[in-house]
């Protein structure tokens, strides 16, 4: 997607893609969490803040606001199969999130 409102490259993402974007956009609520009266340094995700605070400006390209670059692969893979991807990070950091939607379970009483 171009990051432009109403742009020609709009998309309808899968639930798993939305989940990955939300996870990738998260920032820490604080750098130190207090638990049982003692300070504990945390790195996301953790038991105190979960994935953190959602900040979509970190997760999606917004024209005129950020220079975020994204690569999204929406596909499927069968059990026991493998899929490889190769990237060259050109910035200061690269974040990769694997996300999926489980098939519906069997209905039961």
XYZ file of N, CA and C in Angstrom:
327
model
N 0.846 -1.187 0.000
C 0.000 0.000 0.000
C 0.881 1.237 0.000
N 0.392 2.296 -0.590
C 1.183 3.515 -0.762
C 1.261 4.368 0.485
N 0.317 4.204 1.417
C 0.279 5.053 2.597
C -0.511 6.324 2.371
N -1.065 6.493 1.172
C -1.858 7.666 0.832
C -3.332 7.352 1.024
N -4.048 8.243 1.650
C -5.482 8.057 1.849
C -6.175 7.921 0.501
N -6.950 6.860 0.328
C -7.668 6.643 -0.920
C -6.764 6.279 -2.075
N -5.545 5.863 -1.792
C -4.584 5.541 -2.844
C -5.019 4.363 -3.694
N -4.377 4.211 -4.832
C -4.751 3.165 -5.777
C -4.245 1.795 -5.363
N -3.420 1.729 -4.340
C -2.869 0.444 -3.911
C -3.477 -0.004 -2.581
N -4.751 0.266 -2.400
C -5.399 -0.143 -1.155
C -5.483 -1.661 -1.095
N -5.709 -2.188 0.102
C -5.777 -3.627 0.268
C -6.783 -3.972 1.356
N -7.214 -5.213 1.365
C -8.076 -5.746 2.417
C -7.288 -6.835 3.115
N -6.638 -6.496 4.228
C -5.759 -7.469 4.878
C -6.521 -8.570 5.601
N -5.850 -9.705 5.749
C -6.391 -10.814 6.524
C -6.260 -10.491 8.014
N -7.015 -11.209 8.849
C -6.956 -11.012 10.294
C -5.538 -11.205 10.814
N -4.825 -12.183 10.283
C -3.459 -12.439 10.738
C -2.521 -11.279 10.382
N -2.771 -10.617 9.263
C -1.961 -9.457 8.885
C -2.217 -8.301 9.835
N -3.482 -8.061 10.177
C -3.801 -7.005 11.136
C -3.141 -7.278 12.484
N -3.163 -8.535 12.904
C -2.525 -8.907 14.170
C -1.028 -8.588 14.122
N -0.364 -8.935 13.035
C 1.071 -8.672 12.897
C 1.366 -7.179 12.912
N 0.553 -6.377 12.237
C 0.751 -4.920 12.221
C 0.612 -4.351 13.632
N -0.398 -4.799 14.373
C -0.586 -4.309 15.741
C 0.594 -4.688 16.630
N 1.067 -5.931 16.507
C 2.207 -6.374 17.308
C 3.449 -5.568 16.947
N 3.700 -5.363 15.661
C 4.882 -4.614 15.224
C 4.843 -3.148 15.617
N 3.659 -2.586 15.786
C 3.558 -1.160 16.079
C 3.735 -0.847 17.559
N 3.716 -1.849 18.409
C 3.700 -1.628 19.857
C 4.978 -0.986 20.378
N 4.793 -0.110 21.376
C 5.901 0.493 22.103
C 5.706 0.204 23.586
N 6.777 0.279 24.343
C 6.685 0.031 25.773
C 5.848 1.115 26.451
N 5.065 0.708 27.443
C 4.326 1.667 28.251
C 5.282 2.387 29.190
N 6.296 1.692 29.645
C 7.354 2.270 30.470
C 8.583 1.380 30.313
N 9.736 1.908 30.668
C 10.950 1.106 30.535
C 11.196 0.247 31.765
N 10.609 0.608 32.885
C 10.758 -0.158 34.120
C 9.371 -0.495 34.643
N 9.127 -1.749 34.948
C 7.866 -2.169 35.540
C 8.095 -2.475 37.006
N 7.144 -2.073 37.838
C 7.253 -2.391 39.255
C 6.420 -3.624 39.547
N 7.043 -4.603 40.152
C 6.359 -5.843 40.500
C 6.843 -6.281 41.871
N 5.920 -6.480 42.760
C 6.215 -6.932 44.130
C 7.233 -6.022 44.813
N 7.122 -4.715 44.550
C 7.968 -3.750 45.244
C 9.375 -3.607 44.706
N 9.723 -4.312 43.658
C 11.067 -4.184 43.102
C 10.987 -3.815 41.628
N 11.980 -3.072 41.163
C 12.025 -2.668 39.762
C 12.540 -3.821 38.905
N 11.876 -4.064 37.796
C 12.261 -5.141 36.890
C 12.347 -4.553 35.487
N 13.509 -4.665 34.846
C 13.626 -4.186 33.473
C 12.896 -5.142 32.557
N 12.207 -4.594 31.559
C 11.416 -5.435 30.671
C 11.752 -5.197 29.214
N 11.528 -6.208 28.410
C 11.625 -6.144 26.962
C 10.338 -6.759 26.436
N 9.693 -6.080 25.493
C 8.414 -6.563 24.981
C 8.586 -7.824 24.149
N 7.638 -8.720 24.172
C 6.492 -8.764 25.088
C 6.932 -9.230 26.465
N 6.186 -8.816 27.485
C 6.486 -9.256 28.835
C 5.191 -9.495 29.606
N 5.323 -10.009 30.831
C 4.157 -10.324 31.643
C 3.497 -9.076 32.231
N 4.180 -7.941 32.211
C 3.658 -6.721 32.809
C 2.871 -5.881 31.804
N 3.376 -5.782 30.567
C 2.788 -4.902 29.563
C 2.241 -5.645 28.350
N 2.379 -6.956 28.321
C 1.953 -7.693 27.132
C 2.771 -7.248 25.934
N 2.095 -6.943 24.835
C 2.778 -6.467 23.633
C 3.089 -4.977 23.708
N 2.488 -4.255 24.671
C 2.752 -2.827 24.817
C 1.603 -1.988 24.297
N 1.895 -0.738 24.010
C 0.914 0.242 23.547
C 0.909 0.292 22.022
N -0.258 0.107 21.409
C -0.371 0.146 19.946
C -0.115 1.564 19.455
N 0.750 1.704 18.472
C 1.062 2.989 17.857
C 1.147 2.748 16.350
N 0.036 2.934 15.642
C -0.017 2.582 14.222
C 1.016 3.310 13.371
N 1.488 4.467 13.827
C 2.522 5.179 13.072
C 3.809 4.364 13.014
N 3.982 3.417 13.938
C 5.149 2.521 13.903
C 4.900 1.306 13.025
N 3.640 1.003 12.739
C 3.321 -0.244 12.076
C 2.927 -0.152 10.617
N 2.509 1.006 10.166
C 2.073 1.149 8.774
C 2.675 2.407 8.156
N 2.818 2.390 6.845
C 3.338 3.555 6.134
C 2.241 4.601 6.034
N 2.538 5.804 6.516
C 1.597 6.915 6.449
C 2.243 8.034 5.650
N 1.740 8.285 4.451
C 2.320 9.269 3.546
C 2.458 10.627 4.238
N 3.648 11.188 4.200
C 3.900 12.493 4.781
C 4.138 12.457 6.279
N 4.038 11.273 6.902
C 4.220 11.188 8.353
C 5.445 10.369 8.731
N 5.650 9.254 8.062
C 6.802 8.411 8.382
C 7.344 7.782 7.105
N 8.485 7.173 7.233
C 9.133 6.540 6.075
C 9.131 5.023 6.221
N 8.163 4.499 6.954
C 8.112 3.055 7.189
C 8.001 2.295 5.872
N 8.737 1.242 5.769
C 8.658 0.356 4.617
C 8.152 -0.983 5.115
N 7.250 -1.595 4.373
C 6.667 -2.857 4.794
C 6.729 -3.867 3.669
N 6.881 -5.097 4.047
C 6.701 -6.206 3.118
C 5.714 -7.141 3.788
N 4.611 -7.408 3.119
C 3.588 -8.290 3.665
C 3.406 -9.451 2.702
N 3.499 -10.642 3.234
C 3.211 -11.837 2.442
C 2.024 -12.512 3.087
N 0.936 -12.561 2.359
C -0.255 -13.264 2.824
C -0.409 -14.508 1.969
N -0.305 -15.627 2.584
C -0.405 -16.865 1.839
C -0.715 -17.998 2.782
N -0.594 -19.166 2.283
C -0.823 -20.337 3.133
C 0.277 -21.340 2.869
N 0.458 -22.199 3.838
C 1.475 -23.228 3.736
C 0.913 -24.481 4.391
N 1.196 -25.610 3.809
C 0.649 -26.857 4.341
C 1.559 -27.405 5.445
N 0.983 -28.211 6.292
C 1.725 -28.803 7.397
C 2.915 -29.599 6.868
N 4.076 -29.373 7.473
C 5.285 -30.073 7.079
C 6.057 -29.397 5.959
N 5.458 -28.409 5.302
C 6.133 -27.691 4.215
C 6.964 -26.543 4.794
N 7.784 -25.922 3.973
C 8.573 -24.777 4.417
C 8.526 -23.677 3.362
N 8.802 -22.461 3.795
C 8.828 -21.292 2.918
C 9.989 -20.424 3.386
N 10.831 -19.971 2.486
C 11.989 -19.154 2.852
C 11.860 -17.760 2.274
N 12.355 -16.767 3.017
C 12.386 -15.377 2.575
C 13.762 -14.824 2.897
N 14.273 -13.979 2.041
C 15.576 -13.371 2.249
C 15.430 -11.865 2.158
N 15.972 -11.136 3.134
C 15.873 -9.687 3.189
C 17.242 -9.095 3.455
N 17.429 -7.869 3.002
C 18.595 -7.083 3.355
C 18.089 -5.844 4.069
N 18.417 -5.713 5.338
C 17.991 -4.550 6.116
C 18.892 -3.373 5.764
N 18.294 -2.263 5.363
C 19.069 -1.087 4.978
C 18.956 0.038 5.993
N 18.077 -0.093 6.971
C 17.904 0.936 7.992
C 18.555 0.531 9.296
N 18.133 1.198 10.361
C 18.726 0.933 11.665
C 18.136 -0.297 12.337
N 16.958 -0.730 11.911
C 16.356 -1.909 12.522
C 15.421 -2.598 11.535
N 15.170 -3.860 11.834
C 14.240 -4.639 11.031
C 13.439 -5.499 11.990
N 12.123 -5.471 11.830
C 11.240 -6.245 12.692
C 10.483 -7.231 11.824
N 10.451 -8.482 12.254
C 9.755 -9.534 11.516
C 8.759 -10.187 12.455
N 7.526 -10.329 12.000
C 6.503 -10.998 12.798
C 5.809 -12.041 11.945
N 5.758 -13.247 12.466
C 5.011 -14.327 11.837
C 3.679 -14.417 12.552
N 2.609 -14.336 11.811
C 1.274 -14.354 12.405
C 0.372 -15.242 11.578
N -0.583 -15.883 12.213
C -1.487 -16.766 11.496
C -2.847 -16.777 12.166
N -3.817 -17.255 11.435
C -5.170 -17.466 11.953
C -5.420 -18.961 11.907
N -5.706 -19.533 13.058
C -5.993 -20.969 13.125
C -7.321 -21.267 12.447
N -7.433 -22.447 11.846
C -8.726 -22.827 11.281
C -9.741 -23.008 12.399
N -11.025 -22.830 12.103
C -12.036 -23.013 13.143
C -12.005 -24.430 13.714
N -12.242 -24.511 15.013
C -12.285 -25.815 15.661
C -13.628 -26.499 15.397
N -13.694 -27.767 15.701
C -14.931 -28.522 15.532
C -15.957 -28.077 16.561
N -17.196 -27.955 16.150
C -18.275 -27.600 17.070
C -18.555 -28.782 17.996
N -18.738 -28.479 19.268
C -19.041 -29.539 20.221
C -19.879 -28.954 21.366
N -20.485 -29.822 22.141
C -21.320 -29.387 23.262
C -20.525 -29.236 24.513
